[in-house]
PDB file of C-alpha atoms in Angstrom:
ATOM      1  CA  MET A 264      -5.927  18.801 -13.758  1.00 88.00           C
ATOM      2  CA  THR A 265      -5.552  15.060 -13.581  1.00 94.00           C
ATOM      3  CA  LEU A 266      -2.964  13.447 -11.379  1.00 94.00           C
ATOM      4  CA  ALA A 267      -1.278  11.898 -14.440  1.00 95.00           C
ATOM      5  CA  LYS A 268      -0.828  15.353 -16.019  1.00 95.00           C
ATOM      6  CA  ILE A 269       0.650  16.733 -12.801  1.00 92.00           C
ATOM      7  CA  LEU A 270       3.092  13.829 -12.592  1.00 92.00           C
ATOM      8  CA  ILE A 271       4.109  14.245 -16.241  1.00 91.00           C
ATOM      9  CA  GLN A 272       4.674  17.986 -15.693  1.00 88.00           C
ATOM     10  CA  ILE A 273       7.085  17.310 -12.890  1.00 84.00           C
ATOM     11  CA  GLY A 274       9.048  14.723 -14.883  1.00 83.00           C
ATOM     12  CA  ILE A 275       7.522  11.314 -14.246  1.00 87.00           C
ATOM     13  CA  SER A 276       7.740   9.347 -17.492  1.00 89.00           C
ATOM     14  CA  ASN A 277       4.816   8.170 -19.586  1.00 93.00           C
ATOM     15  CA  ILE A 278       6.371   4.723 -19.439  1.00 94.00           C
ATOM     16  CA  GLN A 279       6.095   4.707 -15.625  1.00 93.00           C
ATOM     17  CA  LEU A 280       2.520   5.976 -15.731  1.00 95.00           C
ATOM     18  CA  ASP A 281       1.537   3.418 -18.376  1.00 96.00           C
ATOM     19  CA  LYS A 282       2.976   0.670 -16.179  1.00 96.00           C
ATOM     20  CA  MET A 283       0.961   1.932 -13.192  1.00 95.00           C
ATOM     21  CA  ASN A 284      -2.154   2.138 -15.359  1.00 96.00           C
ATOM     22  CA  THR A 285      -1.920  -1.502 -16.404  1.00 97.00           C
ATOM     23  CA  GLU A 286      -0.988  -2.978 -12.998  1.00 96.00           C
ATOM     24  CA  ASN A 287      -4.030  -3.497 -10.792  1.00 95.00           C
ATOM     25  CA  VAL A 288      -3.998  -3.191  -7.020  1.00 93.00           C
ATOM     26  CA  LEU A 289      -4.831  -6.631  -5.643  1.00 93.00           C
ATOM     27  CA  LEU A 290      -7.649  -7.226  -3.176  1.00 89.00           C
ATOM     28  CA  LYS A 291      -6.437  -9.049  -0.098  1.00 88.00           C
ATOM     29  CA  ALA A 292      -9.801 -10.750   0.430  1.00 87.00           C
ATOM     30  CA  ASP A 293      -9.306 -12.623  -2.863  1.00 91.00           C
ATOM     31  CA  PHE A 294      -6.363 -14.644  -1.491  1.00 92.00           C
ATOM     32  CA  GLN A 295      -5.861 -14.168   2.282  1.00 90.00           C
ATOM     33  CA  ASP A 296      -7.900 -17.243   3.235  1.00 94.00           C
ATOM     34  CA  LYS A 297      -5.338 -19.425   1.423  1.00 96.00           C
ATOM     35  CA  TYR A 298      -2.531 -18.208   3.715  1.00 97.00           C
ATOM     36  CA  GLU A 299      -1.571 -18.490   7.373  1.00 97.00           C
ATOM     37  CA  LEU A 300       0.779 -16.394   9.490  1.00 97.00           C
ATOM     38  CA  LYS A 301       4.180 -18.082   9.889  1.00 97.00           C
ATOM     39  CA  LYS A 302       6.148 -15.392  11.736  1.00 97.00           C
ATOM     40  CA  THR A 303       6.463 -11.720  12.574  1.00 94.00           C
ATOM     41  CA  VAL A 304       9.753  -9.839  12.304  1.00 93.00           C
ATOM     42  CA  ARG A 305      10.133  -6.537  14.101  1.00 88.00           C
ATOM     43  CA  GLU A 306      13.102  -4.643  12.687  1.00 86.00           C
ATOM     44  CA  GLU A 307      13.834  -2.153   9.948  1.00 82.00           C
ATOM     45  CA  ILE A 308      13.315  -3.902   6.642  1.00 86.00           C
ATOM     46  CA  THR A 309      13.793  -2.479   3.141  1.00 85.00           C
ATOM     47  CA  ILE A 310      11.544  -3.903   0.440  1.00 88.00           C
ATOM     48  CA  ASN A 311      11.410  -3.376  -3.313  1.00 90.00           C
ATOM     49  CA  ILE A 312       8.432  -1.267  -4.251  1.00 89.00           C
ATOM     50  CA  ASP A 313       7.758  -3.396  -7.336  1.00 93.00           C
ATOM     51  CA  GLU A 314       6.884  -6.242  -4.945  1.00 95.00           C
ATOM     52  CA  ILE A 315       4.046  -4.231  -3.332  1.00 94.00           C
ATOM     53  CA  ILE A 316       0.743  -5.707  -4.519  1.00 95.00           C
ATOM     54  CA  SER A 317      -1.697  -3.730  -2.391  1.00 91.00           C
ATOM     55  CA  LEU A 318      -2.250  -1.350   0.501  1.00 89.00           C
ATOM     56  CA  GLY A 319      -3.892  -2.036   3.851  1.00 82.00           C
ATOM     57  CA  ARG A 320      -6.760   0.427   3.255  1.00 77.00           C
ATOM     58  CA  PHE A 321      -7.658  -1.066  -0.126  1.00 80.00           C
ATOM     59  CA  ASP A 322     -10.955  -2.935  -0.036  1.00 74.00           C
ATOM     60  CA  ARG A 323     -13.840  -4.280  -2.144  1.00 71.00           C
ATOM     61  CA  GLU A 324     -15.362  -0.940  -3.063  1.00 73.00           C
ATOM     62  CA  LEU A 325     -12.253  -0.182  -5.138  1.00 79.00           C
ATOM     63  CA  LYS A 326     -11.670  -3.658  -6.606  1.00 84.00           C
ATOM     64  CA  GLY A 327     -10.353  -3.755 -10.155  1.00 89.00           C
ATOM     65  CA  VAL A 328      -8.621  -0.398 -10.236  1.00 92.00           C
ATOM     66  CA  SER A 329      -5.029   0.169 -11.344  1.00 95.00           C
ATOM     67  CA  TRP A 330      -2.442   1.965  -9.217  1.00 95.00           C
ATOM     68  CA  LEU A 331      -2.834   5.061 -11.358  1.00 96.00           C
ATOM     69  CA  GLU A 332      -6.649   4.915 -11.114  1.00 94.00           C
ATOM     70  CA  LEU A 333      -6.364   4.610  -7.290  1.00 92.00           C
ATOM     71  CA  GLY A 334      -4.104   7.704  -7.303  1.00 92.00           C
ATOM     72  CA  GLU A 335      -6.547   9.611  -9.494  1.00 93.00           C
ATOM     73  CA  LEU A 336      -9.520   8.637  -7.320  1.00 89.00           C
ATOM     74  CA  THR A 337      -7.644   9.657  -4.193  1.00 88.00           C
ATOM     75  CA  HIS A 338      -6.534  12.973  -5.683  1.00 90.00           C
ATOM     76  CA  LYS A 339     -10.174  13.711  -6.699  1.00 88.00           C
ATOM     77  CA  ASN A 340     -11.392  12.690  -3.203  1.00 83.00           C
ATOM     78  CA  LEU A 341     -13.387   9.789  -4.636  1.00 80.00           C
ATOM     79  CA  ALA A 342     -11.603   6.967  -2.764  1.00 77.00           C
ATOM     80  CA  ARG A 343     -12.896   8.021   0.658  1.00 69.00           C
ATOM     81  CA  MET A 344     -15.529   5.499   1.654  1.00 63.00           C
ATOM     82  CA  ASN A 345     -17.501   4.334   4.653  1.00 57.00           C
ATOM     83  CA  PRO A 346     -17.683   0.588   4.224  1.00 54.00           C
ATOM     84  CA  PRO A 347     -19.711  -1.719   6.471  1.00 54.00           C
ATOM     85  CA  HIS A 348     -16.419  -3.077   7.862  1.00 55.00           C
ATOM     86  CA  GLY A 349     -12.813  -1.955   8.126  1.00 52.00           C
ATOM     87  CA  HIS A 350     -11.356   1.542   8.231  1.00 51.00           C
ATOM     88  CA  PRO A 351     -13.997   4.243   7.713  1.00 49.00           C
ATOM     89  CA  GLN A 352     -11.880   6.293   5.296  1.00 54.00           C
ATOM     90  CA  TYR A 353      -9.616   4.395   2.948  1.00 72.00           C
ATOM     91  CA  PHE A 354      -7.716   7.043   1.054  1.00 80.00           C
ATOM     92  CA  GLN A 355      -7.825  10.663   2.120  1.00 81.00           C
ATOM     93  CA  LYS A 356      -7.226  13.398  -0.424  1.00 85.00           C
ATOM     94  CA  GLU A 357      -5.603  15.598   2.221  1.00 86.00           C
ATOM     95  CA  LYS A 358      -2.922  13.045   3.130  1.00 84.00           C
ATOM     96  CA  PHE A 359      -2.211  12.114  -0.474  1.00 86.00           C
ATOM     97  CA  ASP A 360      -2.069  15.756  -1.611  1.00 89.00           C
ATOM     98  CA  TYR A 361       0.302  16.606   1.213  1.00 87.00           C
ATOM     99  CA  TYR A 362       2.871  14.198  -0.228  1.00 82.00           C
ATOM    100  CA  LEU A 363       2.036  15.234  -3.788  1.00 87.00           C
ATOM    101  CA  ASN A 364       2.681  18.917  -2.915  1.00 87.00           C
ATOM    102  CA  GLU A 365       6.001  17.945  -1.307  1.00 80.00           C
ATOM    103  CA  LEU A 366       6.917  16.196  -4.550  1.00 79.00           C
ATOM    104  CA  ILE A 367       5.883  19.276  -6.592  1.00 82.00           C
ATOM    105  CA  ASP A 368       7.994  21.508  -4.306  1.00 77.00           C
ATOM    106  CA  HIS A 369      11.023  19.264  -4.961  1.00 70.00           C
ATOM    107  CA  SER A 370      10.420  19.421  -8.716  1.00 69.00           C
ATOM    108  CA  ASN A 371      10.759  23.201  -8.679  1.00 62.00           C
ATOM    109  CA  THR A 372      14.432  22.881  -7.739  1.00 55.00           C
ATOM    110  CA  ASP A 373      15.310  22.037 -11.378  1.00 50.00           C
ATOM    111  CA  SER A 374      17.418  19.173 -10.075  1.00 46.00           C
ATOM    112  CA  GLN A 375      17.547  15.845 -11.892  1.00 46.00           C
ATOM    113  CA  ASN A 376      17.512  14.235  -8.496  1.00 60.00           C
ATOM    114  CA  PHE A 377      14.296  15.743  -7.195  1.00 60.00           C
ATOM    115  CA  VAL A 378      12.490  12.422  -7.084  1.00 58.00           C
ATOM    116  CA  ASP A 379      15.377  10.829  -5.178  1.00 62.00           C
ATOM    117  CA  ALA A 380      15.404  13.708  -2.699  1.00 68.00           C
ATOM    118  CA  PHE A 381      11.664  13.426  -2.183  1.00 66.00           C
ATOM    119  CA  ILE A 382      11.877   9.685  -1.704  1.00 62.00           C
ATOM    120  CA  LYS A 383      14.703  10.027   0.779  1.00 64.00           C
ATOM    121  CA  LYS A 384      12.774  12.578   2.836  1.00 65.00           C
ATOM    122  CA  ASN A 385       9.407  10.848   2.770  1.00 59.00           C
ATOM    123  CA  VAL A 386      10.208   7.156   2.759  1.00 56.00           C
ATOM    124  CA  TYR A 387      13.505   6.792   4.520  1.00 50.00           C
ATOM    125  CA  THR A 388      13.259   9.411   7.241  1.00 45.00           C
ATOM    126  CA  LEU A 389       9.606  10.301   7.835  1.00 42.00           C
ATOM    127  CA  ALA A 390       7.937   8.000  10.364  1.00 50.00           C
ATOM    128  CA  TRP A 391       9.019   4.789   8.655  1.00 50.00           C
ATOM    129  CA  ASN A 392       8.705   3.123  12.029  1.00 55.00           C
ATOM    130  CA  GLN A 393       4.925   3.472  11.775  1.00 67.00           C
ATOM    131  CA  VAL A 394       4.779   1.394   8.568  1.00 74.00           C
ATOM    132  CA  TYR A 395       4.389  -2.354   8.519  1.00 83.00           C
ATOM    133  CA  ALA A 396       3.716  -4.938   5.858  1.00 90.00           C
ATOM    134  CA  ASN A 397       2.184  -8.343   5.346  1.00 93.00           C
ATOM    135  CA  TYR A 398       4.131 -10.534   2.961  1.00 96.00           C
ATOM    136  CA  TYR A 399       2.235 -13.260   1.141  1.00 97.00           C
ATOM    137  CA  GLU A 400       4.597 -15.986  -0.034  1.00 96.00           C
ATOM    138  CA  ASN A 401       5.125 -15.972  -3.823  1.00 95.00           C
ATOM    139  CA  LEU A 402       2.730 -13.043  -4.189  1.00 96.00           C
ATOM    140  CA  GLY A 403       4.098  -9.868  -2.602  1.00 96.00           C
ATOM    141  CA  TYR A 404       3.689  -7.207   0.067  1.00 95.00           C
ATOM    142  CA  ILE A 405       0.709  -5.241   1.354  1.00 92.00           C
ATOM    143  CA  ILE A 406       1.790  -2.038   3.073  1.00 88.00           C
ATOM    144  CA  SER A 407      -0.239  -0.925   6.102  1.00 83.00           C
ATOM    145  CA  GLY A 408      -0.102   1.485   9.010  1.00 75.00           C
ATOM    146  CA  ASP A 409       1.023   5.020   8.275  1.00 69.00           C
ATOM    147  CA  GLY A 410       2.348   4.083   4.829  1.00 76.00           C
ATOM    148  CA  ASN A 411      -0.721   3.862   2.567  1.00 82.00           C
ATOM    149  CA  HIS A 412      -0.741   7.350   1.005  1.00 82.00           C
ATOM    150  CA  ARG A 413       3.042   7.685   0.774  1.00 81.00           C
ATOM    151  CA  THR A 414       3.448   4.235  -0.697  1.00 85.00           C
ATOM    152  CA  LEU A 415       0.764   4.898  -3.311  1.00 89.00           C
ATOM    153  CA  LEU A 416       2.624   8.006  -4.488  1.00 87.00           C
ATOM    154  CA  MET A 417       6.003   6.263  -4.289  1.00 85.00           C
ATOM    155  CA  LYS A 418       4.685   3.448  -6.475  1.00 89.00           C
ATOM    156  CA  LEU A 419       3.278   5.939  -9.011  1.00 91.00           C
ATOM    157  CA  ILE A 420       6.546   7.897  -9.377  1.00 87.00           C
ATOM    158  CA  GLY A 421       8.755   4.845  -9.682  1.00 86.00           C
ATOM    159  CA  ALA A 422      10.521   4.748  -6.321  1.00 82.00           C
ATOM    160  CA  LYS A 423      12.702   1.667  -5.883  1.00 82.00           C
ATOM    161  CA  GLN A 424      12.336   0.822  -2.160  1.00 80.00           C
ATOM    162  CA  VAL A 425      10.403   1.551   0.988  1.00 79.00           C
ATOM    163  CA  LYS A 426      11.287   0.844   4.614  1.00 78.00           C
ATOM    164  CA  ILE A 427       9.000  -0.820   7.125  1.00 82.00           C
ATOM    165  CA  LYS A 428       9.278  -1.578  10.847  1.00 82.00           C
ATOM    166  CA  GLU A 429       7.429  -4.864  11.024  1.00 87.00           C
ATOM    167  CA  LEU A 430       6.778  -7.725   8.650  1.00 91.00           C
ATOM    168  CA  ASN A 431       4.118 -10.396   9.020  1.00 94.00           C
ATOM    169  CA  TYR A 432       5.152 -13.355   6.871  1.00 96.00           C
ATOM    170  CA  TYR A 433       2.314 -15.498   5.492  1.00 97.00           C
ATOM    171  CA  VAL A 434       2.719 -18.898   3.811  1.00 97.00           C
ATOM    172  CA  LYS A 435       0.209 -20.962   1.830  1.00 96.00           C
ATOM    173  CA  LYS A 436      -1.885 -23.339   3.861  1.00 95.00           C
TER     174      LYS A 436
END
């Protein structure tokens, strides 16, 4: 079964999935040379998930895919790559499916608030201090660290916010 069908079965709207299917994940290499680090802030920071433009493990081999396509590729174990540079395994099915199964377990409670409960457990209380972000002025955030798989799922289901522990703030050169 496709990831989209699973998400629809547990109550994620077609409108949300359509939005995630039309919004592409941006490739950091396409713009990072135009920016320079201005400052780093180390404290708990809450950011709007709509402002997330990419994930730290996202690289050239996946360029041009939407958020939903990235989720589908990860769920099918097709986004695990061994590039010539960078992290040897970008998106791991096991990690992504762990959070997906947690979401499915919450959906079986027949509660209208299952997504909120899942988000609260997995974004606000589970190892948020291992998640950091780079913010590119007038562009958005790239989530890195331990937050790649969780943030991908949070973006797909329409979560509103995510917490990070550290923010690197980049400005245009």
